[in-house]
XYZ file of C-alpha atoms in Angstrom:
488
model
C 0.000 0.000 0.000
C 1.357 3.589 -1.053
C 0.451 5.307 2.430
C 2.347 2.450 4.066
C 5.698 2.714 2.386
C 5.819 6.719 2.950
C 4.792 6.234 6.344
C 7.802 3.769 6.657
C 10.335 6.623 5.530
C 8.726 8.508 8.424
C 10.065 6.049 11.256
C 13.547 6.474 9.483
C 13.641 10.061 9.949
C 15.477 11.724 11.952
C 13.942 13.549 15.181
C 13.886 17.115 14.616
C 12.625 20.078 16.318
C 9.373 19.246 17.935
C 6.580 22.061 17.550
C 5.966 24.522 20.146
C 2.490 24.053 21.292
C 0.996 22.093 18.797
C -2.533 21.420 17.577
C -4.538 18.576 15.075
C -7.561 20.072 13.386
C -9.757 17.620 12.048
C -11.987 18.764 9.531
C -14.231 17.526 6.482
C -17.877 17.176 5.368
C -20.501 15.193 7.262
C -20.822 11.852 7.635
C -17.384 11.212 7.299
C -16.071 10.181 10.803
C -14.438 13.281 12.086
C -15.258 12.576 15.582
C -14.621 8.858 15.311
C -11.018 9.853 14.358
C -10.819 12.451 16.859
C -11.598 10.116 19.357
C -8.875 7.373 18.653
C -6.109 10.290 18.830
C -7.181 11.494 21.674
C -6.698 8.003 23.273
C -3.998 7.761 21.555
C -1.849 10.618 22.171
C -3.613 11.697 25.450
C -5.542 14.394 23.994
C -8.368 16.479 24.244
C -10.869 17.240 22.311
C -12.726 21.253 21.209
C -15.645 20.833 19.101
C -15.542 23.187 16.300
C -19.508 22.305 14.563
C -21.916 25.240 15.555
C -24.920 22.779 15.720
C -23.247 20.463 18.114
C -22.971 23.604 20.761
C -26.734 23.427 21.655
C -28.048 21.259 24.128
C -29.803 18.491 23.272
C -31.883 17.070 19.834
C -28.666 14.597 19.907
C -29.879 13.281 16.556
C -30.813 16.492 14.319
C -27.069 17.657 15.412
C -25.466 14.916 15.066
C -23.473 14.015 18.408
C -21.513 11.372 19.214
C -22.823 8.955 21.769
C -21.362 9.661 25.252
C -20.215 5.674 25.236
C -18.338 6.117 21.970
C -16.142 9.168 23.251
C -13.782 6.518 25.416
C -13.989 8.332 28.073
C -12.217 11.738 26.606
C -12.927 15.228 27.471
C -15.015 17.475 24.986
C -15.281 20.697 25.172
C -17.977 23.563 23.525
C -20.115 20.536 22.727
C -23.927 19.870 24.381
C -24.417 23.716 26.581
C -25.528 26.343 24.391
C -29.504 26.613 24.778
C -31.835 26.247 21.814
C -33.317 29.896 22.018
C -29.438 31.775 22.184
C -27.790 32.620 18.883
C -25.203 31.045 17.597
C -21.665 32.080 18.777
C -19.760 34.429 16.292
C -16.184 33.639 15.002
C -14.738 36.165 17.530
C -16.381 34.493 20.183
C -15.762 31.245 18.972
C -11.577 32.001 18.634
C -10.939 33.638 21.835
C -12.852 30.389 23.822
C -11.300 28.045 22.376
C -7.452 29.750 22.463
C -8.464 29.928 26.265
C -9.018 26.201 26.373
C -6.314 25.470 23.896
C -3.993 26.932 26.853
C -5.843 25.222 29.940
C -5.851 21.861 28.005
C -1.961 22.406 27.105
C -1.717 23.232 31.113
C -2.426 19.573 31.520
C 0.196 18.129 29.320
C -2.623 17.274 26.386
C -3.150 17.497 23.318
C -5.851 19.448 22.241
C -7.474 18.347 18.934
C -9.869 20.654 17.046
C -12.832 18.652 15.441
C -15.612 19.749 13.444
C -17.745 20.777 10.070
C -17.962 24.634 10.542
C -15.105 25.246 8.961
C -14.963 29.270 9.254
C -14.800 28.544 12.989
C -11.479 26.673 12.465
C -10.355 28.761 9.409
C -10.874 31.812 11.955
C -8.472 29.967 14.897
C -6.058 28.978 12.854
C -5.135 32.279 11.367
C -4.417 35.317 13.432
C -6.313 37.408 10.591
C -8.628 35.531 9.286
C -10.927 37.129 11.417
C -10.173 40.479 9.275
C -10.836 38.580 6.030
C -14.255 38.274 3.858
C -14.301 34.515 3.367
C -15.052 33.379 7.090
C -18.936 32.902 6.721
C -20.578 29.887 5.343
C -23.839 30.070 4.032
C -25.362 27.005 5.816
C -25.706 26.698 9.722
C -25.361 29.779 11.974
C -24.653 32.855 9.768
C -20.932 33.582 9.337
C -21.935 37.307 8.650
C -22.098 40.404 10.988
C -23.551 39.549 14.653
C -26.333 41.861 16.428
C -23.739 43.710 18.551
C -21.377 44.757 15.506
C -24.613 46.016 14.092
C -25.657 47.649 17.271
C -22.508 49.265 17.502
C -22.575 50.360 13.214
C -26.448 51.161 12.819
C -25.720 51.559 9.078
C -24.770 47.584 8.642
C -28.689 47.301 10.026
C -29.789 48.979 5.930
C -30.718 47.529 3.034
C -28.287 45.648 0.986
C -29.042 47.904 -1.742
C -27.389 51.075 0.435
C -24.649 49.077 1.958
C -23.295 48.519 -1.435
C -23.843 52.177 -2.739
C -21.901 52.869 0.534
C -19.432 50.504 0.050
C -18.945 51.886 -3.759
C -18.255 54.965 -2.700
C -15.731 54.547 0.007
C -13.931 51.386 -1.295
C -14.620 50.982 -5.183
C -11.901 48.397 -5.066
C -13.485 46.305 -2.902
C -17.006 46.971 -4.075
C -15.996 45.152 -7.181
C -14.939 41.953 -5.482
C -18.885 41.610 -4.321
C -21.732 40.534 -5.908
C -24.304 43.573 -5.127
C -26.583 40.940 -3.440
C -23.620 39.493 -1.188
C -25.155 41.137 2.177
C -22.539 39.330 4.281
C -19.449 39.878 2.388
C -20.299 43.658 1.537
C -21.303 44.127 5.567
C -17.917 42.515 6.290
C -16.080 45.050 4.289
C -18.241 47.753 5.420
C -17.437 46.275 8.809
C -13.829 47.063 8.635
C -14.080 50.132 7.216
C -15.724 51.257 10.518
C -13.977 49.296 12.980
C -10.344 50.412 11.961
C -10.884 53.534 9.668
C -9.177 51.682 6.921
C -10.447 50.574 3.521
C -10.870 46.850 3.612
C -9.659 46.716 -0.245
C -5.774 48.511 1.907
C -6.003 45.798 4.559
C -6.214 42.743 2.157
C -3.461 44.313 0.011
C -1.115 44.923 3.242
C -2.114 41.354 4.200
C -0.777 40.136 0.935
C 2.223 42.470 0.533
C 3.484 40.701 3.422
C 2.578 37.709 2.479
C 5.044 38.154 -0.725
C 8.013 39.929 1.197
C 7.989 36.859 3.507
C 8.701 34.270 0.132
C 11.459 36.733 -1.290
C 14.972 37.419 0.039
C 13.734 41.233 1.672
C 14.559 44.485 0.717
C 13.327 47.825 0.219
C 9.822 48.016 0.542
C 9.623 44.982 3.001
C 9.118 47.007 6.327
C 5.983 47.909 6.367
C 4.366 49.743 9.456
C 7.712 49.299 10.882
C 7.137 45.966 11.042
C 9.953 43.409 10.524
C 8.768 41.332 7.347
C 9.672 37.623 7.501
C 12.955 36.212 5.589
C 11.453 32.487 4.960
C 8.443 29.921 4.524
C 8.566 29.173 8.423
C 8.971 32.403 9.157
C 5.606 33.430 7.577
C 3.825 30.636 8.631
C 4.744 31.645 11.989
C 3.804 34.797 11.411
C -0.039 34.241 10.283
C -0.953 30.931 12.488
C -1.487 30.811 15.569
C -0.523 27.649 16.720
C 1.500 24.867 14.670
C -1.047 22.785 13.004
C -1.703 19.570 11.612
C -4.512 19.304 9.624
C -6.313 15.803 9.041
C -9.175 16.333 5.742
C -11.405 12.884 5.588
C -13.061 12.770 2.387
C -14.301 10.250 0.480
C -15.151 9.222 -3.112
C -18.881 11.164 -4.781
C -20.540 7.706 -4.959
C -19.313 6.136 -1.733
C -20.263 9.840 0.280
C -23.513 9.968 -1.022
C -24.560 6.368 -0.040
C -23.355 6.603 3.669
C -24.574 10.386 3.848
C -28.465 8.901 2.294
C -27.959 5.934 4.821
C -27.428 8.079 8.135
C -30.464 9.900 7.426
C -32.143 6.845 7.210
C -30.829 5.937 11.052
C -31.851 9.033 11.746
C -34.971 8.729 10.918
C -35.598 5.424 12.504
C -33.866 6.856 15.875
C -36.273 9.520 16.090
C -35.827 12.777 13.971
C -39.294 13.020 13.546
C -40.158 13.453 17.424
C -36.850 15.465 17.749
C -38.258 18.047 14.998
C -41.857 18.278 16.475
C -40.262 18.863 19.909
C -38.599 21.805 18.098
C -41.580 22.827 16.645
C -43.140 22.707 20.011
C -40.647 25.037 21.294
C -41.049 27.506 18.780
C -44.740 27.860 19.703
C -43.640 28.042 23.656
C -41.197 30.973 23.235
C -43.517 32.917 20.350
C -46.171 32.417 23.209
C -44.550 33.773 26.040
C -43.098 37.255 23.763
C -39.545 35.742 23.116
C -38.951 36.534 18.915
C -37.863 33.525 17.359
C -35.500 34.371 14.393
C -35.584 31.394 11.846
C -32.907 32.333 10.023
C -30.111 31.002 12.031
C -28.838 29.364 14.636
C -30.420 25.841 15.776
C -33.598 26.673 13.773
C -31.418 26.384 10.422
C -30.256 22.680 11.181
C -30.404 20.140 8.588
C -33.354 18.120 9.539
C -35.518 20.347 11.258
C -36.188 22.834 8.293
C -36.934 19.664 5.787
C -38.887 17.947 8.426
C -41.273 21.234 9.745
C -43.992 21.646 6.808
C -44.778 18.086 7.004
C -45.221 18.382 11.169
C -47.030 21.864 10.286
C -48.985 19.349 8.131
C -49.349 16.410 10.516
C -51.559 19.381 12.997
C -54.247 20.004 10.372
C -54.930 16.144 9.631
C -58.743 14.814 10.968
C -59.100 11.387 9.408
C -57.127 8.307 8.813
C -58.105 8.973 5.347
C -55.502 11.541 5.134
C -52.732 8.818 6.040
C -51.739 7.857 2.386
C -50.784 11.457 2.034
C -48.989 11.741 5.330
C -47.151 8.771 4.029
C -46.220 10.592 0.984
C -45.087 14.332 2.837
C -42.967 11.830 5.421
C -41.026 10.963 2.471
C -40.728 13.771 0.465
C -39.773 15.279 4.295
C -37.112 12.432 4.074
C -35.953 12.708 0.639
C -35.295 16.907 1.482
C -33.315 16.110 4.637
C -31.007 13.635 2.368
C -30.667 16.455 -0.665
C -29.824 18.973 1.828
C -27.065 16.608 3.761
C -25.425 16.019 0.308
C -25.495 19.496 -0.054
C -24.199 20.414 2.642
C -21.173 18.138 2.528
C -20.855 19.573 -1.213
C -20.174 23.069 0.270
C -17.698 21.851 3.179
C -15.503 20.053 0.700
C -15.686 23.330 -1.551
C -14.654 25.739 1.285
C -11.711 23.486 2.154
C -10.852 22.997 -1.180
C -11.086 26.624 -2.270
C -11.453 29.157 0.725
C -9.315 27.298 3.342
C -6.554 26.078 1.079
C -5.985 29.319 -0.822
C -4.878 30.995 3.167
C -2.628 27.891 3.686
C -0.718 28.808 0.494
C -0.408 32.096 1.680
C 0.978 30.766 4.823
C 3.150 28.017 3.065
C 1.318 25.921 4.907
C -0.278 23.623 2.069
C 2.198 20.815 3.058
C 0.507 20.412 6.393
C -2.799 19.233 4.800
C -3.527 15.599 4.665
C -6.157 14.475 3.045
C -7.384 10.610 4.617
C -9.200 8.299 2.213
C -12.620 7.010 4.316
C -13.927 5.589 1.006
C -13.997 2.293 2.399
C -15.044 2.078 5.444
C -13.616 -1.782 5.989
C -10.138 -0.028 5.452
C -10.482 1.885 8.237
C -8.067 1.018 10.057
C -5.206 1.020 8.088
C -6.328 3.991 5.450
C -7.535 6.435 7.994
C -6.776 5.132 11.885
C -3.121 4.434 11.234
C -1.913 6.642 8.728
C -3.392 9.672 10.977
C -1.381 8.132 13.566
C 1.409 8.240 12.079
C 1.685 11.381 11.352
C 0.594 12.911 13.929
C 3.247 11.052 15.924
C 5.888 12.362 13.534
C 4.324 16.166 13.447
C 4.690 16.114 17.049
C 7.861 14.840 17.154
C 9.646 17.216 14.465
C 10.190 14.329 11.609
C 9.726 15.017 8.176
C 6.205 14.870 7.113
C 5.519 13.412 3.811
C 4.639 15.294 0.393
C 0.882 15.263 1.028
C -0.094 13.972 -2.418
C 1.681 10.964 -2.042
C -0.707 9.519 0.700
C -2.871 7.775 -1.748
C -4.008 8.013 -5.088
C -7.226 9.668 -3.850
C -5.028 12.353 -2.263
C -3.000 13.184 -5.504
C -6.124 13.515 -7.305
C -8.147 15.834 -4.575
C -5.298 17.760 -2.941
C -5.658 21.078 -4.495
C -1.917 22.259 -6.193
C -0.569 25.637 -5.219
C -1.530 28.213 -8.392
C -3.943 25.760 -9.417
C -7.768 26.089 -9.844
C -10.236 28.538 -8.225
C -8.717 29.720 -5.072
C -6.732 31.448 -7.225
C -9.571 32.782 -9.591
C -9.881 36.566 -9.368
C -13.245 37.944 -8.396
C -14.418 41.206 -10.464
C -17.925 41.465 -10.710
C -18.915 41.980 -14.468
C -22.547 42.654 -15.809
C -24.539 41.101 -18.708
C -26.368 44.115 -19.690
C -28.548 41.532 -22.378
C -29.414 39.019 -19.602
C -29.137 41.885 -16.263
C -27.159 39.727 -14.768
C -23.748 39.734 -12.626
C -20.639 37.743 -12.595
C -18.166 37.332 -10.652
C -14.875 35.484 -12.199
C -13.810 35.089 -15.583
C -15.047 31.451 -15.727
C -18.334 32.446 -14.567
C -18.101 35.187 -17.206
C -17.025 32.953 -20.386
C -19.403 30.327 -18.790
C -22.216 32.559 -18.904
C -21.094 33.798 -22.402
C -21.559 30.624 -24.183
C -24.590 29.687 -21.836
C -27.959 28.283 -24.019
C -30.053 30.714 -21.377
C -27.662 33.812 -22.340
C -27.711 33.015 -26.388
C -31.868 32.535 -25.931
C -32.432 35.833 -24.408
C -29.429 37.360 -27.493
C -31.794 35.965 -29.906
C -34.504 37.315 -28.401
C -33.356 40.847 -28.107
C -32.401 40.611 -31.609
C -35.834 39.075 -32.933
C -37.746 42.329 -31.058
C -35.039 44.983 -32.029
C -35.596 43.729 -35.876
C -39.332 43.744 -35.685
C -38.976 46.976 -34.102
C -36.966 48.114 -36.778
C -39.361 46.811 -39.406
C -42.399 48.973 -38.041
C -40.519 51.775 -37.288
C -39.566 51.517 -41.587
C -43.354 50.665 -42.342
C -44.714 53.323 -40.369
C -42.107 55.857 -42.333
C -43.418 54.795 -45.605
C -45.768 57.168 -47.816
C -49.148 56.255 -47.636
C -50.998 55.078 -51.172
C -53.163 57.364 -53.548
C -56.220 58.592 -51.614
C -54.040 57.754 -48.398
């Protein structure tokens, strides 16, 4: 097996500095055994473990969120998992970064390890970059909002207006950046916004410091490279140093399309047979409750958001109307169309973790030189395990923390060559200007989204049709200038 002969190297390899206060993030999409694997290296290298999925905060509905049992966690410590109630908001990234850096350093205290585990990943892209918090591609779009919390809005009344004046706002006081956005982006044109009032800078300056640095820290220094007074770094380590916050090993399980989508379509199905139904109408219940004693209920994030209470509520909303067994055929039928819309969203879900790994997470780790710390771990098969995914994490963790040579990533397995994204490669490096199609009103953002649209069947349709109406247009207008007949 390929992962076993590099792993063999490892063993050969000799010690060298061990990282100062080291972490292992495990990330991926759903469904893929994150917190299985956390688990065994916690045993295994006397860790601890910080749960980094928004859902699994809140207390209780163990199956809409997804929990591990308490008698498969051997016994190891989790933390920011199970104690959020159902009616709070979800934490933001800021609050989310400073916690867990304050357990990071208590579990550390102990001698542990801690190991970072979870599916929101712009709660682990936030802690592992000392600015990522200052960058526009934190949020994700599914799960508690990534965008601008109720006290940065309480603070900046004008982030509280209409998208439509944000981005007037934002065009006028940082063009640059306005052009990045798509004018519906609320979150991303807030963020910018954001900065803009939080540090008096334009957000469009703070990116291009950010990267300025970035470069001086790859070349060999020299004039220009101070900037702020700041000492620029001279190497790779030293600007990985420089932008993480803790030496990192990052784990990515991810399996094949096919293989993903059957386990993901299968744990629903548990799911369903453990009780999602009575977990969502207990939900549902509590909605009513809080509306009933005054408390607002905002449905538009935090718990109420979760993947399998949103698919599963019409058909309880339905279930409460129902006066005869005559209706059950068609109960039947919304229970599985419920079903079918918990699956879709799961896959999508998973879709859009992969992506922001792939794309949003793995463009900052070449920035950091830090692409050689991501491993991607084959959990295809689930029979292998063992030796694809409990042992080859293992190993290299034990050689991460131990200052030996870590392997090219790519060379893990076939799988990994193929998935790994390759530095300069691909969309991460795609360069966002928003563009409009005046024929089709419509605006894109990158030049394959441009060309894509370009040569689109919708876009040529709509050409033709603008071209059909200008010509009859033209006709009349040339009929109606002609001289009427004799008599006319």
């Amino acid at each position: 097996m390929l992962s076993s002969i590099v792993l063999r190297r490892l063993s050969s390899t000799m010690a060298s500095h061990p990282p100062k206060d080291p972490i292992v993030v495990v990330i991926g999409a759903t469904g893929t055994g994150k917190s299985k694997l956390a688990v065994q290296l916690a045993t295994r290298f006397n860790g601890e473990i910080i749960n980094g999925d928004a859902m699994q905060m809140y207390k209780g509905l163990p199956i809409i969120t997804n929990k591990m049992p308490d008698d498969e966690r051997n016994g190891i410590p989790h933390h920011l998992l199970d104690f959020i109630g159902l009616d709070e908001n979800p934490w933001t990234v800021n609050r989310f970064v400073k916690e867990s850096s304050r357990l990071i350093d208590e579990i550390r205290s102990r001698g542990k390890l801690p190991i970072v585990v979870g599916g929101t990943h712009y709660y682990t892209h936030a802690l592992l970059f000392k600015e990522a918090t200052l960058t526009e591609e934190t949020g994700d779009n599914n799960g508690p909002d990534g965008g601008i919390s109720e006290p940065a809005q309480e603070d900046h009344p004008m982030l509280s207006r209409p998208t439509e004046e944000l981005f007037a706002k934002l065009q006028e006081i940082d063009p640059d950046m306005a052009a990045r956005w798509h004018p519906n982006d609320r979150r991303k044109i807030q963020r910018s916004l954001q900065i803009w009032l939080q540090t008096g800078r334009k957000a469009s300056d703070v990116y291009a410091e950010q990267q300025r640095r970035t470069t001086n820290g790859h070349g060999k220094g020299g004039e220009g490279d101070d900037i702020d007074g700041a000492t620029q770094p001279a190497n790779s380590a030293q600007v990985e140093e420089q932008r993480l916050r803790y030496p990192t090993l990052l784990l990515w399980l991810e399996a094949e399309d096919r293989a993903l989508k059957e386990r993901l379509n299968a744990r629903v199905d548990v799911m369903v047979a453990n009780g999602l139904a009575d977990e969502a109408a207990s939900m549902t219940r509590l909605e009513a409750d809080l509306r009933s004693r005054g408390i607002p209920v905002d449905k538009t994030k935090g718990i109420w958001v979760s993947i399998g209470y949103k698919e599963m509520e019409p058909w309880i909303q339905s279930q409460q109307s129902l006066d005869s067994d005559s209706s059950h055929a068609s109960s039947s039928r919304g229970l599985q169309d419920a079903i079918e819309s918990v699956k879709a969203g799961t896959r999508r879900y998973a879709k859009r973790q992969n992506r922001y790994i792939r794309i949003r997470l793995a463009n900052d780790l070449v920035k950091a030189s830090m692409l050689d710390k991501l491993f991607l771990l084959d959990c295809s098969d689930l029979t292998h395990w063992d030796s694809a995914v409990e042992e080859t994490a293992s190993k290299l963790v034990a050689s991460f923390l131990s200052g030996r040579a870590l392997p090219d990533p790519r060379s893990i397995s076939n799988f990994a060559e193929r998935m790994l994204p390759v530095p300069g490669e691909g969309e991460s490096q795609a360069k966002r200007t928003a563009r409009r199609c005046e024929v089709c009103d419509k605006v894109l953002m990158t030049d394959a989204e441009w060309s894509g649209h370009l040569a689109s069947r919708g876009h040529k349709k709509t050409v033709a049709a603008h071209r059909k109406r200008d010509l009859a247009g033209s006709k009349a207008g040339h009929e109606k200038s002609l001289p009427e007949g004799p008599g006319g």
